[in-house]
């Protein structure tokens, strides 16, 4: 593959369930082998992603789980695809069972035609793409079911960990990935008891266990400094680590 076909990951939004003024919620855009894959679509992400791709040109939108900060802009995407510039096109939406039913409560027109839903099922499903890529998922502990996603393009790979509590499944899915993207909800703080999220230490430990090449931290609550969290996670992982910045593209 030439450089134009190489694996590129663009951070669209990094905010968790609430954030700083102007922040966009969870969304990453992966481009490789001519395919364009959107990972999550939280609040503000539809507007922000149009700086990089026309939404109707996406091959698939993968929704990791049914917390609104990861899917709520599908409501805006429906309007875009039914009555806006995407009218007449179809867009694949892959996500946990029940996603379509939640969206239908806000209006059903276009669900099943403009937006075509496919349920993720089981512990380790795979999404087939019409491109020389592998798109694999794995359940991780959070709101059940929550799916992490790994994309391989030739010998390059990126793995997005969704939201999760500390676990072994993400390290297994992300084994040897060139770039591992994990949440870091609680930065350098402690994760409150019973809360299914990561902090910098847990993210660093997963990256180390995975043997990832590089760690990108996202989904950090605004009480915590993501750059400080990245330094802490990088020390634990023993690999380069940085906070994901909206608009920034990593060539993998
Ligand atoms: Zn979240
Ligand atoms: Zn969540």
mmCIF file with all atom_site columns, N, CA and C in Angstrom, residues 40 61-67 70-71 74 93-103 117-122 125 127 137-140 142-149 162:
data_model
loop_
_atom_site.group_PDB
_atom_site.id
_atom_site.type_symbol
_atom_site.label_atom_id
_atom_site.label_alt_id
_atom_site.label_comp_id
_atom_site.label_asym_id
_atom_site.label_entity_id
_atom_site.label_seq_id
_atom_site.pdbx_PDB_ins_code
_atom_site.Cartn_x
_atom_site.Cartn_y
_atom_site.Cartn_z
_atom_site.occupancy
_atom_site.B_iso_or_equiv
_atom_site.pdbx_formal_charge
_atom_site.auth_seq_id
_atom_site.auth_comp_id
_atom_site.auth_asym_id
_atom_site.auth_atom_id
_atom_site.pdbx_PDB_model_num
ATOM 1   N N  . UNK A 1 40  ? -17.547 5.553   17.018 1.00 0.00 ? 40  UNK A N  1
ATOM 2   C CA . UNK A 1 40  ? -18.388 6.328   17.934 1.00 0.00 ? 40  UNK A CA 1
ATOM 3   C C  . UNK A 1 40  ? -18.748 7.697   17.333 1.00 0.00 ? 40  UNK A C  1
ATOM 4   N N  . UNK A 1 61  ? -20.219 3.221   10.431 1.00 0.00 ? 61  UNK A N  1
ATOM 5   C CA . UNK A 1 61  ? -20.090 3.869   11.736 1.00 0.00 ? 61  UNK A CA 1
ATOM 6   C C  . UNK A 1 61  ? -20.218 2.763   12.784 1.00 0.00 ? 61  UNK A C  1
ATOM 7   N N  . UNK A 1 62  ? -19.197 2.606   13.600 1.00 0.00 ? 62  UNK A N  1
ATOM 8   C CA . UNK A 1 62  ? -19.212 1.593   14.659 1.00 0.00 ? 62  UNK A CA 1
ATOM 9   C C  . UNK A 1 62  ? -19.504 2.285   15.989 1.00 0.00 ? 62  UNK A C  1
ATOM 10  N N  . UNK A 1 63  ? -20.560 1.850   16.652 1.00 0.00 ? 63  UNK A N  1
ATOM 11  C CA . UNK A 1 63  ? -20.924 2.414   17.960 1.00 0.00 ? 63  UNK A CA 1
ATOM 12  C C  . UNK A 1 63  ? -20.513 1.403   19.033 1.00 0.00 ? 63  UNK A C  1
ATOM 13  N N  . UNK A 1 64  ? -19.695 1.849   19.979 1.00 0.00 ? 64  UNK A N  1
ATOM 14  C CA . UNK A 1 64  ? -19.116 0.909   20.954 1.00 0.00 ? 64  UNK A CA 1
ATOM 15  C C  . UNK A 1 64  ? -20.120 0.450   21.999 1.00 0.00 ? 64  UNK A C  1
ATOM 16  N N  . UNK A 1 65  ? -20.999 1.368   22.428 1.00 0.00 ? 65  UNK A N  1
ATOM 17  C CA . UNK A 1 65  ? -21.974 1.002   23.461 1.00 0.00 ? 65  UNK A CA 1
ATOM 18  C C  . UNK A 1 65  ? -23.059 2.062   23.546 1.00 0.00 ? 65  UNK A C  1
ATOM 19  N N  . UNK A 1 66  ? -24.061 1.780   24.356 1.00 0.00 ? 66  UNK A N  1
ATOM 20  C CA . UNK A 1 66  ? -25.278 2.591   24.334 1.00 0.00 ? 66  UNK A CA 1
ATOM 21  C C  . UNK A 1 66  ? -25.290 3.695   25.390 1.00 0.00 ? 66  UNK A C  1
ATOM 22  N N  . UNK A 1 67  ? -24.141 4.234   25.748 1.00 0.00 ? 67  UNK A N  1
ATOM 23  C CA . UNK A 1 67  ? -24.112 5.492   26.493 1.00 0.00 ? 67  UNK A CA 1
ATOM 24  C C  . UNK A 1 67  ? -24.154 6.644   25.486 1.00 0.00 ? 67  UNK A C  1
ATOM 25  N N  . UNK A 1 70  ? -21.480 8.348   23.238 1.00 0.00 ? 70  UNK A N  1
ATOM 26  C CA . UNK A 1 70  ? -20.853 7.572   22.163 1.00 0.00 ? 70  UNK A CA 1
ATOM 27  C C  . UNK A 1 70  ? -21.742 7.415   20.929 1.00 0.00 ? 70  UNK A C  1
ATOM 28  N N  . UNK A 1 71  ? -23.027 7.774   21.049 1.00 0.00 ? 71  UNK A N  1
ATOM 29  C CA . UNK A 1 71  ? -23.882 7.561   19.860 1.00 0.00 ? 71  UNK A CA 1
ATOM 30  C C  . UNK A 1 71  ? -24.866 8.691   19.577 1.00 0.00 ? 71  UNK A C  1
ATOM 31  N N  . UNK A 1 74  ? -25.958 10.236  16.213 1.00 0.00 ? 74  UNK A N  1
ATOM 32  C CA . UNK A 1 74  ? -26.698 9.485   15.190 1.00 0.00 ? 74  UNK A CA 1
ATOM 33  C C  . UNK A 1 74  ? -28.052 10.131  14.930 1.00 0.00 ? 74  UNK A C  1
ATOM 34  N N  . UNK A 1 93  ? -24.578 1.234   10.056 1.00 0.00 ? 93  UNK A N  1
ATOM 35  C CA . UNK A 1 93  ? -24.356 1.516   11.471 1.00 0.00 ? 93  UNK A CA 1
ATOM 36  C C  . UNK A 1 93  ? -24.217 0.174   12.184 1.00 0.00 ? 93  UNK A C  1
ATOM 37  N N  . UNK A 1 94  ? -23.059 -0.069  12.761 1.00 0.00 ? 94  UNK A N  1
ATOM 38  C CA . UNK A 1 94  ? -22.813 -1.310  13.491 1.00 0.00 ? 94  UNK A CA 1
ATOM 39  C C  . UNK A 1 94  ? -22.741 -0.981  14.975 1.00 0.00 ? 94  UNK A C  1
ATOM 40  N N  . UNK A 1 95  ? -23.510 -1.692  15.784 1.00 0.00 ? 95  UNK A N  1
ATOM 41  C CA . UNK A 1 95  ? -23.484 -1.391  17.212 1.00 0.00 ? 95  UNK A CA 1
ATOM 42  C C  . UNK A 1 95  ? -24.235 -2.429  18.014 1.00 0.00 ? 95  UNK A C  1
ATOM 43  N N  . UNK A 1 96  ? -24.326 -2.209  19.323 1.00 0.00 ? 96  UNK A N  1
ATOM 44  C CA . UNK A 1 96  ? -25.007 -3.173  20.185 1.00 0.00 ? 96  UNK A CA 1
ATOM 45  C C  . UNK A 1 96  ? -26.488 -3.271  19.845 1.00 0.00 ? 96  UNK A C  1
ATOM 46  N N  . UNK A 1 97  ? -27.098 -4.419  20.115 1.00 0.00 ? 97  UNK A N  1
ATOM 47  C CA . UNK A 1 97  ? -28.540 -4.547  19.920 1.00 0.00 ? 97  UNK A CA 1
ATOM 48  C C  . UNK A 1 97  ? -29.283 -3.483  20.729 1.00 0.00 ? 97  UNK A C  1
ATOM 49  N N  . UNK A 1 98  ? -30.354 -2.949  20.150 1.00 0.00 ? 98  UNK A N  1
ATOM 50  C CA . UNK A 1 98  ? -31.170 -1.956  20.839 1.00 0.00 ? 98  UNK A CA 1
ATOM 51  C C  . UNK A 1 98  ? -30.898 -0.530  20.412 1.00 0.00 ? 98  UNK A C  1
ATOM 52  N N  . UNK A 1 99  ? -29.815 -0.313  19.669 1.00 0.00 ? 99  UNK A N  1
ATOM 53  C CA . UNK A 1 99  ? -29.463 1.047   19.240 1.00 0.00 ? 99  UNK A CA 1
ATOM 54  C C  . UNK A 1 99  ? -30.555 1.651   18.357 1.00 0.00 ? 99  UNK A C  1
ATOM 55  N N  . UNK A 1 100 ? -30.989 0.890   17.382 1.00 0.00 ? 100 UNK A N  1
ATOM 56  C CA . UNK A 1 100 ? -32.020 1.399   16.467 1.00 0.00 ? 100 UNK A CA 1
ATOM 57  C C  . UNK A 1 100 ? -33.300 1.750   17.234 1.00 0.00 ? 100 UNK A C  1
ATOM 58  N N  . UNK A 1 101 ? -33.670 0.917   18.205 1.00 0.00 ? 101 UNK A N  1
ATOM 59  C CA . UNK A 1 101 ? -34.911 1.161   18.953 1.00 0.00 ? 101 UNK A CA 1
ATOM 60  C C  . UNK A 1 101 ? -34.816 2.451   19.769 1.00 0.00 ? 101 UNK A C  1
ATOM 61  N N  . UNK A 1 102 ? -33.654 2.727   20.334 1.00 0.00 ? 102 UNK A N  1
ATOM 62  C CA . UNK A 1 102 ? -33.477 3.986   21.083 1.00 0.00 ? 102 UNK A CA 1
ATOM 63  C C  . UNK A 1 102 ? -33.666 5.173   20.141 1.00 0.00 ? 102 UNK A C  1
ATOM 64  N N  . UNK A 1 103 ? -33.037 5.124   18.992 1.00 0.00 ? 103 UNK A N  1
ATOM 65  C CA . UNK A 1 103 ? -33.118 6.243   18.048 1.00 0.00 ? 103 UNK A CA 1
ATOM 66  C C  . UNK A 1 103 ? -34.529 6.410   17.522 1.00 0.00 ? 103 UNK A C  1
ATOM 67  N N  . UNK A 1 117 ? -28.892 -0.761  10.055 1.00 0.00 ? 117 UNK A N  1
ATOM 68  C CA . UNK A 1 117 ? -28.295 -1.214  11.314 1.00 0.00 ? 117 UNK A CA 1
ATOM 69  C C  . UNK A 1 117 ? -27.893 -2.677  11.266 1.00 0.00 ? 117 UNK A C  1
ATOM 70  N N  . UNK A 1 118 ? -26.746 -2.962  11.858 1.00 0.00 ? 118 UNK A N  1
ATOM 71  C CA . UNK A 1 118 ? -26.269 -4.331  12.034 1.00 0.00 ? 118 UNK A CA 1
ATOM 72  C C  . UNK A 1 118 ? -25.860 -4.479  13.497 1.00 0.00 ? 118 UNK A C  1
ATOM 73  N N  . UNK A 1 119 ? -26.409 -5.488  14.158 1.00 0.00 ? 119 UNK A N  1
ATOM 74  C CA . UNK A 1 119 ? -26.099 -5.706  15.572 1.00 0.00 ? 119 UNK A CA 1
ATOM 75  C C  . UNK A 1 119 ? -24.766 -6.426  15.752 1.00 0.00 ? 119 UNK A C  1
ATOM 76  N N  . UNK A 1 120 ? -23.991 -5.938  16.699 1.00 0.00 ? 120 UNK A N  1
ATOM 77  C CA . UNK A 1 120 ? -22.836 -6.707  17.158 1.00 0.00 ? 120 UNK A CA 1
ATOM 78  C C  . UNK A 1 120 ? -23.354 -7.787  18.092 1.00 0.00 ? 120 UNK A C  1
ATOM 79  N N  . UNK A 1 121 ? -22.820 -8.975  17.943 1.00 0.00 ? 121 UNK A N  1
ATOM 80  C CA . UNK A 1 121 ? -23.374 -10.111 18.667 1.00 0.00 ? 121 UNK A CA 1
ATOM 81  C C  . UNK A 1 121 ? -22.230 -10.989 19.175 1.00 0.00 ? 121 UNK A C  1
ATOM 82  N N  . UNK A 1 122 ? -22.365 -11.495 20.373 1.00 0.00 ? 122 UNK A N  1
ATOM 83  C CA . UNK A 1 122 ? -21.370 -12.415 20.899 1.00 0.00 ? 122 UNK A CA 1
ATOM 84  C C  . UNK A 1 122 ? -20.170 -11.688 21.481 1.00 0.00 ? 122 UNK A C  1
ATOM 85  N N  . UNK A 1 125 ? -17.172 -10.491 17.718 1.00 0.00 ? 125 UNK A N  1
ATOM 86  C CA . UNK A 1 125 ? -17.653 -10.442 16.328 1.00 0.00 ? 125 UNK A CA 1
ATOM 87  C C  . UNK A 1 125 ? -16.672 -9.712  15.413 1.00 0.00 ? 125 UNK A C  1
ATOM 88  N N  . UNK A 1 127 ? -16.634 -7.275  11.715 1.00 0.00 ? 127 UNK A N  1
ATOM 89  C CA . UNK A 1 127 ? -17.413 -6.539  10.721 1.00 0.00 ? 127 UNK A CA 1
ATOM 90  C C  . UNK A 1 127 ? -16.711 -6.637  9.380  1.00 0.00 ? 127 UNK A C  1
ATOM 91  N N  . UNK A 1 137 ? -13.954 -6.967  16.754 1.00 0.00 ? 137 UNK A N  1
ATOM 92  C CA . UNK A 1 137 ? -14.471 -6.388  17.994 1.00 0.00 ? 137 UNK A CA 1
ATOM 93  C C  . UNK A 1 137 ? -14.304 -7.378  19.133 1.00 0.00 ? 137 UNK A C  1
ATOM 94  N N  . UNK A 1 138 ? -14.343 -6.859  20.327 1.00 0.00 ? 138 UNK A N  1
ATOM 95  C CA . UNK A 1 138 ? -14.254 -7.727  21.502 1.00 0.00 ? 138 UNK A CA 1
ATOM 96  C C  . UNK A 1 138 ? -14.994 -7.054  22.636 1.00 0.00 ? 138 UNK A C  1
ATOM 97  N N  . UNK A 1 139 ? -15.792 -7.822  23.350 1.00 0.00 ? 139 UNK A N  1
ATOM 98  C CA . UNK A 1 139 ? -16.509 -7.236  24.488 1.00 0.00 ? 139 UNK A CA 1
ATOM 99  C C  . UNK A 1 139 ? -15.543 -6.887  25.606 1.00 0.00 ? 139 UNK A C  1
ATOM 100 N N  . UNK A 1 140 ? -15.768 -5.712  26.188 1.00 0.00 ? 140 UNK A N  1
ATOM 101 C CA . UNK A 1 140 ? -14.992 -5.272  27.351 1.00 0.00 ? 140 UNK A CA 1
ATOM 102 C C  . UNK A 1 140 ? -15.976 -4.893  28.458 1.00 0.00 ? 140 UNK A C  1
ATOM 103 N N  . UNK A 1 142 ? -18.081 -2.892  30.748 1.00 0.00 ? 142 UNK A N  1
ATOM 104 C CA . UNK A 1 142 ? -18.628 -1.540  30.908 1.00 0.00 ? 142 UNK A CA 1
ATOM 105 C C  . UNK A 1 142 ? -20.134 -1.736  30.854 1.00 0.00 ? 142 UNK A C  1
ATOM 106 N N  . UNK A 1 143 ? -20.896 -0.836  30.256 1.00 0.00 ? 143 UNK A N  1
ATOM 107 C CA . UNK A 1 143 ? -22.324 -1.067  30.079 1.00 0.00 ? 143 UNK A CA 1
ATOM 108 C C  . UNK A 1 143 ? -22.502 -2.254  29.124 1.00 0.00 ? 143 UNK A C  1
ATOM 109 N N  . UNK A 1 144 ? -23.059 -3.378  29.565 1.00 0.00 ? 144 UNK A N  1
ATOM 110 C CA . UNK A 1 144 ? -23.115 -4.548  28.672 1.00 0.00 ? 144 UNK A CA 1
ATOM 111 C C  . UNK A 1 144 ? -24.125 -4.371  27.540 1.00 0.00 ? 144 UNK A C  1
ATOM 112 N N  . UNK A 1 145 ? -23.806 -4.745  26.301 1.00 0.00 ? 145 UNK A N  1
ATOM 113 C CA . UNK A 1 145 ? -22.454 -5.076  25.883 1.00 0.00 ? 145 UNK A CA 1
ATOM 114 C C  . UNK A 1 145 ? -21.715 -3.838  25.372 1.00 0.00 ? 145 UNK A C  1
ATOM 115 N N  . UNK A 1 146 ? -20.443 -3.752  25.680 1.00 0.00 ? 146 UNK A N  1
ATOM 116 C CA . UNK A 1 146 ? -19.573 -2.709  25.142 1.00 0.00 ? 146 UNK A CA 1
ATOM 117 C C  . UNK A 1 146 ? -18.472 -3.387  24.335 1.00 0.00 ? 146 UNK A C  1
ATOM 118 N N  . UNK A 1 147 ? -18.231 -2.866  23.123 1.00 0.00 ? 147 UNK A N  1
ATOM 119 C CA . UNK A 1 147 ? -17.272 -3.488  22.219 1.00 0.00 ? 147 UNK A CA 1
ATOM 120 C C  . UNK A 1 147 ? -16.088 -2.573  21.921 1.00 0.00 ? 147 UNK A C  1
ATOM 121 N N  . UNK A 1 148 ? -14.884 -3.081  22.164 1.00 0.00 ? 148 UNK A N  1
ATOM 122 C CA . UNK A 1 148 ? -13.670 -2.460  21.638 1.00 0.00 ? 148 UNK A CA 1
ATOM 123 C C  . UNK A 1 148 ? -13.520 -2.897  20.187 1.00 0.00 ? 148 UNK A C  1
ATOM 124 N N  . UNK A 1 149 ? -12.788 -2.130  19.399 1.00 0.00 ? 149 UNK A N  1
ATOM 125 C CA . UNK A 1 149 ? -12.632 -2.432  17.972 1.00 0.00 ? 149 UNK A CA 1
ATOM 126 C C  . UNK A 1 149 ? -11.169 -2.339  17.561 1.00 0.00 ? 149 UNK A C  1
ATOM 127 N N  . UNK A 1 162 ? -12.868 1.623   23.547 1.00 0.00 ? 162 UNK A N  1
ATOM 128 C CA . UNK A 1 162 ? -14.191 2.043   24.024 1.00 0.00 ? 162 UNK A CA 1
ATOM 129 C C  . UNK A 1 162 ? -14.076 2.552   25.462 1.00 0.00 ? 162 UNK A C  1
#
